């Protein structure tokens, strides 16, 4: 695997994205996306127990992991957005500790690759060799990237309206506009620019040309 040229700096956000090999539409299977998102959430902390082992644990044992390892001191990245398109994904991650982005994404990608291969009785990678990243250097860029990510299904012709975007099952938009709740997604960096109002954020997206 080629050496990464990206420099991931603590306390900075990064747009993380990648495509599947041969543009296979693996995320049309919602179970695959839910497992991938679960792995990213899990590995946003430094935890020695693998996600697959965690999933096989009894509820009491899982509670021990949550109580003692999913703590602030072990937090590697904050997750600010997510979007699963049929053949690619987007995240905004804020790195909190050295190598946090690489640790989180590499382990999550390994986890979903193993899961997908077992499910489909195949071997080998399912994504291109390295995930790509773009550093977010300003509040304006962060808001613009937010809109770009959340509008992706509309621009790709998968939905035709704002309500379709909000209901898109692999998008974080429902959390941003207050339709869904979340205890783990960090929306404040963008929503502060919209006075923490889901209505204002929807107006921003409508201003990009999508109908209600």
Short mmCIF file of C-alpha atoms in Angstrom, two decimals:
data_model
loop_
_atom_site.label_atom_id
_atom_site.label_comp_id
_atom_site.label_asym_id
_atom_site.label_seq_id
_atom_site.Cartn_x
_atom_site.Cartn_y
_atom_site.Cartn_z
CA UNK A 1 0.00 0.00 0.00
CA UNK A 2 1.43 3.44 -0.91
CA UNK A 3 2.55 5.78 1.85
CA UNK A 4 0.01 8.42 2.84
CA UNK A 5 0.92 12.01 2.04
CA UNK A 6 -1.91 13.48 4.13
CA UNK A 7 -0.97 15.28 7.32
CA UNK A 8 -3.68 14.94 9.96
CA UNK A 9 -3.48 17.70 12.55
CA UNK A 10 -5.17 17.58 15.94
CA UNK A 11 -8.18 19.87 16.47
CA UNK A 12 -8.80 20.11 12.72
CA UNK A 13 -11.69 18.72 10.68
CA UNK A 14 -11.17 16.57 7.61
CA UNK A 15 -13.54 15.53 4.84
CA UNK A 16 -12.97 11.78 4.46
CA UNK A 17 -14.28 9.90 1.42
CA UNK A 18 -13.63 6.90 -0.80
CA UNK A 19 -15.24 4.78 -3.50
CA UNK A 20 -15.80 1.07 -3.85
CA UNK A 21 -13.80 -1.00 -6.30
CA UNK A 22 -15.44 -0.96 -9.74
CA UNK A 23 -18.13 1.31 -8.28
CA UNK A 24 -20.09 -1.58 -6.79
CA UNK A 25 -23.24 -0.32 -5.06
CA UNK A 26 -22.59 -2.02 -1.73
CA UNK A 27 -24.41 0.60 0.37
CA UNK A 28 -27.73 -0.10 -1.33
CA UNK A 29 -27.78 -2.82 1.31
CA UNK A 30 -28.69 -0.75 4.38
CA UNK A 31 -27.31 -3.44 6.70
CA UNK A 32 -23.84 -2.96 5.19
CA UNK A 33 -24.02 0.79 5.77
CA UNK A 34 -25.26 0.40 9.34
CA UNK A 35 -22.38 -1.95 10.11
CA UNK A 36 -19.86 0.46 8.58
CA UNK A 37 -21.24 3.46 10.44
CA UNK A 38 -21.27 1.40 13.63
CA UNK A 39 -17.61 0.53 13.11
CA UNK A 40 -16.64 4.18 12.54
CA UNK A 41 -18.52 5.20 15.70
CA UNK A 42 -16.90 2.38 17.68
CA UNK A 43 -13.37 3.10 16.46
CA UNK A 44 -13.75 6.82 17.07
CA UNK A 45 -12.45 5.69 20.47
CA UNK A 46 -9.20 3.88 21.18
CA UNK A 47 -10.49 0.42 22.12
CA UNK A 48 -8.43 -2.77 22.09
CA UNK A 49 -11.43 -5.09 21.71
CA UNK A 50 -12.42 -5.44 18.03
CA UNK A 51 -15.84 -4.31 16.85
CA UNK A 52 -16.71 -7.84 15.75
CA UNK A 53 -15.85 -9.21 19.21
CA UNK A 54 -17.83 -6.39 20.83
CA UNK A 55 -20.89 -7.27 18.77
CA UNK A 56 -20.70 -10.88 19.96
CA UNK A 57 -20.51 -9.91 23.64
CA UNK A 58 -23.35 -10.22 26.10
CA UNK A 59 -25.07 -6.98 27.05
CA UNK A 60 -23.36 -6.76 30.46
CA UNK A 61 -19.93 -7.15 28.88
CA UNK A 62 -20.73 -4.48 26.30
CA UNK A 63 -21.71 -2.15 29.11
CA UNK A 64 -18.24 -2.59 30.65
CA UNK A 65 -16.63 -1.52 27.36
CA UNK A 66 -18.89 1.52 27.09
CA UNK A 67 -18.33 2.55 30.71
CA UNK A 68 -14.56 2.07 30.89
CA UNK A 69 -13.25 2.53 27.34
CA UNK A 70 -15.70 4.81 25.52
CA UNK A 71 -14.57 7.76 27.59
CA UNK A 72 -13.31 11.22 26.72
CA UNK A 73 -9.67 10.31 27.35
CA UNK A 74 -9.90 7.58 24.68
CA UNK A 75 -11.71 9.70 22.08
CA UNK A 76 -9.73 9.83 18.83
CA UNK A 77 -12.09 11.74 16.54
CA UNK A 78 -15.41 13.54 16.60
CA UNK A 79 -17.86 12.56 13.86
CA UNK A 80 -19.61 15.63 12.43
CA UNK A 81 -21.32 14.31 9.28
CA UNK A 82 -21.89 11.08 7.49
CA UNK A 83 -23.33 10.12 4.12
CA UNK A 84 -23.46 6.73 2.47
CA UNK A 85 -23.99 6.81 -1.28
CA UNK A 86 -24.47 3.53 -3.17
CA UNK A 87 -20.80 3.27 -4.17
CA UNK A 88 -18.98 5.72 -1.91
CA UNK A 89 -19.07 7.39 1.49
CA UNK A 90 -18.41 10.75 3.11
CA UNK A 91 -17.51 11.67 6.68
CA UNK A 92 -16.33 14.81 8.40
CA UNK A 93 -14.02 13.84 11.25
CA UNK A 94 -12.29 16.15 13.70
CA UNK A 95 -9.02 14.66 14.92
CA UNK A 96 -8.59 14.88 18.70
CA UNK A 97 -5.46 12.76 19.21
CA UNK A 98 -2.38 11.94 17.13
CA UNK A 99 -3.18 9.51 14.28
CA UNK A 100 -6.83 9.51 15.33
CA UNK A 101 -8.25 9.73 11.80
CA UNK A 102 -6.00 6.99 10.43
CA UNK A 103 -6.64 4.70 13.41
CA UNK A 104 -10.41 5.16 13.24
CA UNK A 105 -10.80 4.78 9.48
CA UNK A 106 -8.29 1.97 8.95
CA UNK A 107 -9.88 -0.20 11.64
CA UNK A 108 -13.42 0.61 10.51
CA UNK A 109 -12.57 -0.16 6.87
CA UNK A 110 -10.91 -3.43 7.83
CA UNK A 111 -13.96 -4.31 9.92
CA UNK A 112 -16.53 -3.66 7.18
CA UNK A 113 -14.39 -5.40 4.56
CA UNK A 114 -14.26 -8.57 6.66
CA UNK A 115 -18.00 -8.36 7.34
CA UNK A 116 -18.88 -7.78 3.69
CA UNK A 117 -16.61 -10.59 2.49
CA UNK A 118 -18.09 -13.08 4.95
CA UNK A 119 -21.61 -12.02 3.99
CA UNK A 120 -20.90 -12.40 0.26
CA UNK A 121 -18.40 -15.29 0.47
CA UNK A 122 -15.63 -13.41 -1.28
CA UNK A 123 -12.06 -12.27 -0.61
CA UNK A 124 -10.06 -9.11 -1.15
CA UNK A 125 -10.60 -5.37 -0.78
CA UNK A 126 -13.91 -3.65 -1.45
CA UNK A 127 -12.65 -0.04 -1.50
CA UNK A 128 -9.92 1.77 -3.42
CA UNK A 129 -6.48 1.41 -1.75
CA UNK A 130 -6.55 4.61 0.35
CA UNK A 131 -9.36 6.77 1.63
CA UNK A 132 -9.04 10.36 0.49
CA UNK A 133 -9.06 13.43 2.70
CA UNK A 134 -9.40 17.19 2.43
CA UNK A 135 -8.48 19.42 5.37
CA UNK A 136 -11.17 21.89 6.45
CA UNK A 137 -9.37 25.19 6.94
CA UNK A 138 -12.20 27.65 7.61
CA UNK A 139 -15.76 27.91 8.89
CA UNK A 140 -16.90 28.85 5.39
CA UNK A 141 -15.35 25.69 3.95
CA UNK A 142 -16.95 23.60 6.70
CA UNK A 143 -20.44 24.94 5.94
CA UNK A 144 -19.90 24.56 2.19
CA UNK A 145 -18.71 20.97 2.62
CA UNK A 146 -21.69 20.24 4.84
CA UNK A 147 -24.05 21.37 2.11
CA UNK A 148 -22.14 19.42 -0.52
CA UNK A 149 -22.34 16.21 1.50
CA UNK A 150 -25.99 16.54 2.45
CA UNK A 151 -27.04 17.43 -1.12
CA UNK A 152 -25.21 14.45 -2.64
CA UNK A 153 -28.28 12.18 -3.11
CA UNK A 154 -30.17 15.00 -4.86
CA UNK A 155 -27.28 15.92 -7.16
CA UNK A 156 -26.91 12.23 -8.02
CA UNK A 157 -30.60 11.95 -8.94
CA UNK A 158 -31.49 9.59 -6.09
CA UNK A 159 -34.03 12.00 -4.55
CA UNK A 160 -35.91 14.98 -5.96
CA UNK A 161 -36.82 17.05 -2.91
CA UNK A 162 -35.57 18.29 0.43
CA UNK A 163 -37.91 15.88 2.20
CA UNK A 164 -36.35 13.07 0.21
CA UNK A 165 -32.93 14.20 1.41
CA UNK A 166 -34.08 14.33 5.02
CA UNK A 167 -35.49 10.81 4.75
CA UNK A 168 -32.42 9.40 2.98
CA UNK A 169 -31.50 6.51 5.29
CA UNK A 170 -27.70 6.82 5.21
CA UNK A 171 -27.54 10.60 5.71
CA UNK A 172 -26.97 12.63 8.86
CA UNK A 173 -29.25 15.40 7.55
CA UNK A 174 -32.22 14.24 9.62
CA UNK A 175 -30.16 14.86 12.75
CA UNK A 176 -29.17 18.34 11.56
CA UNK A 177 -32.76 19.44 10.97
CA UNK A 178 -34.09 17.89 14.18
CA UNK A 179 -36.08 14.99 12.74
CA UNK A 180 -33.77 12.39 14.30
CA UNK A 181 -31.92 12.45 17.61
CA UNK A 182 -28.28 11.62 18.23
CA UNK A 183 -25.99 11.49 21.24
CA UNK A 184 -22.81 10.95 19.23
CA UNK A 185 -22.93 13.22 16.15
CA UNK A 186 -21.32 16.62 16.71
CA UNK A 187 -23.44 19.18 14.83
CA UNK A 188 -22.45 22.36 16.69
CA UNK A 189 -19.58 23.47 14.39
CA UNK A 190 -21.98 23.95 11.48
CA UNK A 191 -25.25 24.63 13.25
CA UNK A 192 -23.85 27.58 15.17
CA UNK A 193 -23.76 29.39 11.81
CA UNK A 194 -27.51 28.78 11.48
CA UNK A 195 -28.37 29.83 15.06
CA UNK A 196 -28.81 26.11 15.88
CA UNK A 197 -32.00 26.16 13.82
CA UNK A 198 -32.95 23.22 11.62
CA UNK A 199 -35.31 25.53 9.74
CA UNK A 200 -32.45 27.89 8.86
CA UNK A 201 -30.30 25.00 7.71
CA UNK A 202 -33.12 23.76 5.47
CA UNK A 203 -33.40 27.26 3.99
CA UNK A 204 -29.68 27.13 3.23
CA UNK A 205 -30.12 23.87 1.32
CA UNK A 206 -33.19 25.20 -0.53
CA UNK A 207 -31.02 28.13 -1.56
CA UNK A 208 -28.83 25.62 -3.42
CA UNK A 209 -31.73 24.85 -5.75
CA UNK A 210 -33.52 21.87 -4.24
CA UNK A 211 -37.30 22.02 -3.89
CA UNK A 212 -39.10 21.37 -0.63
#
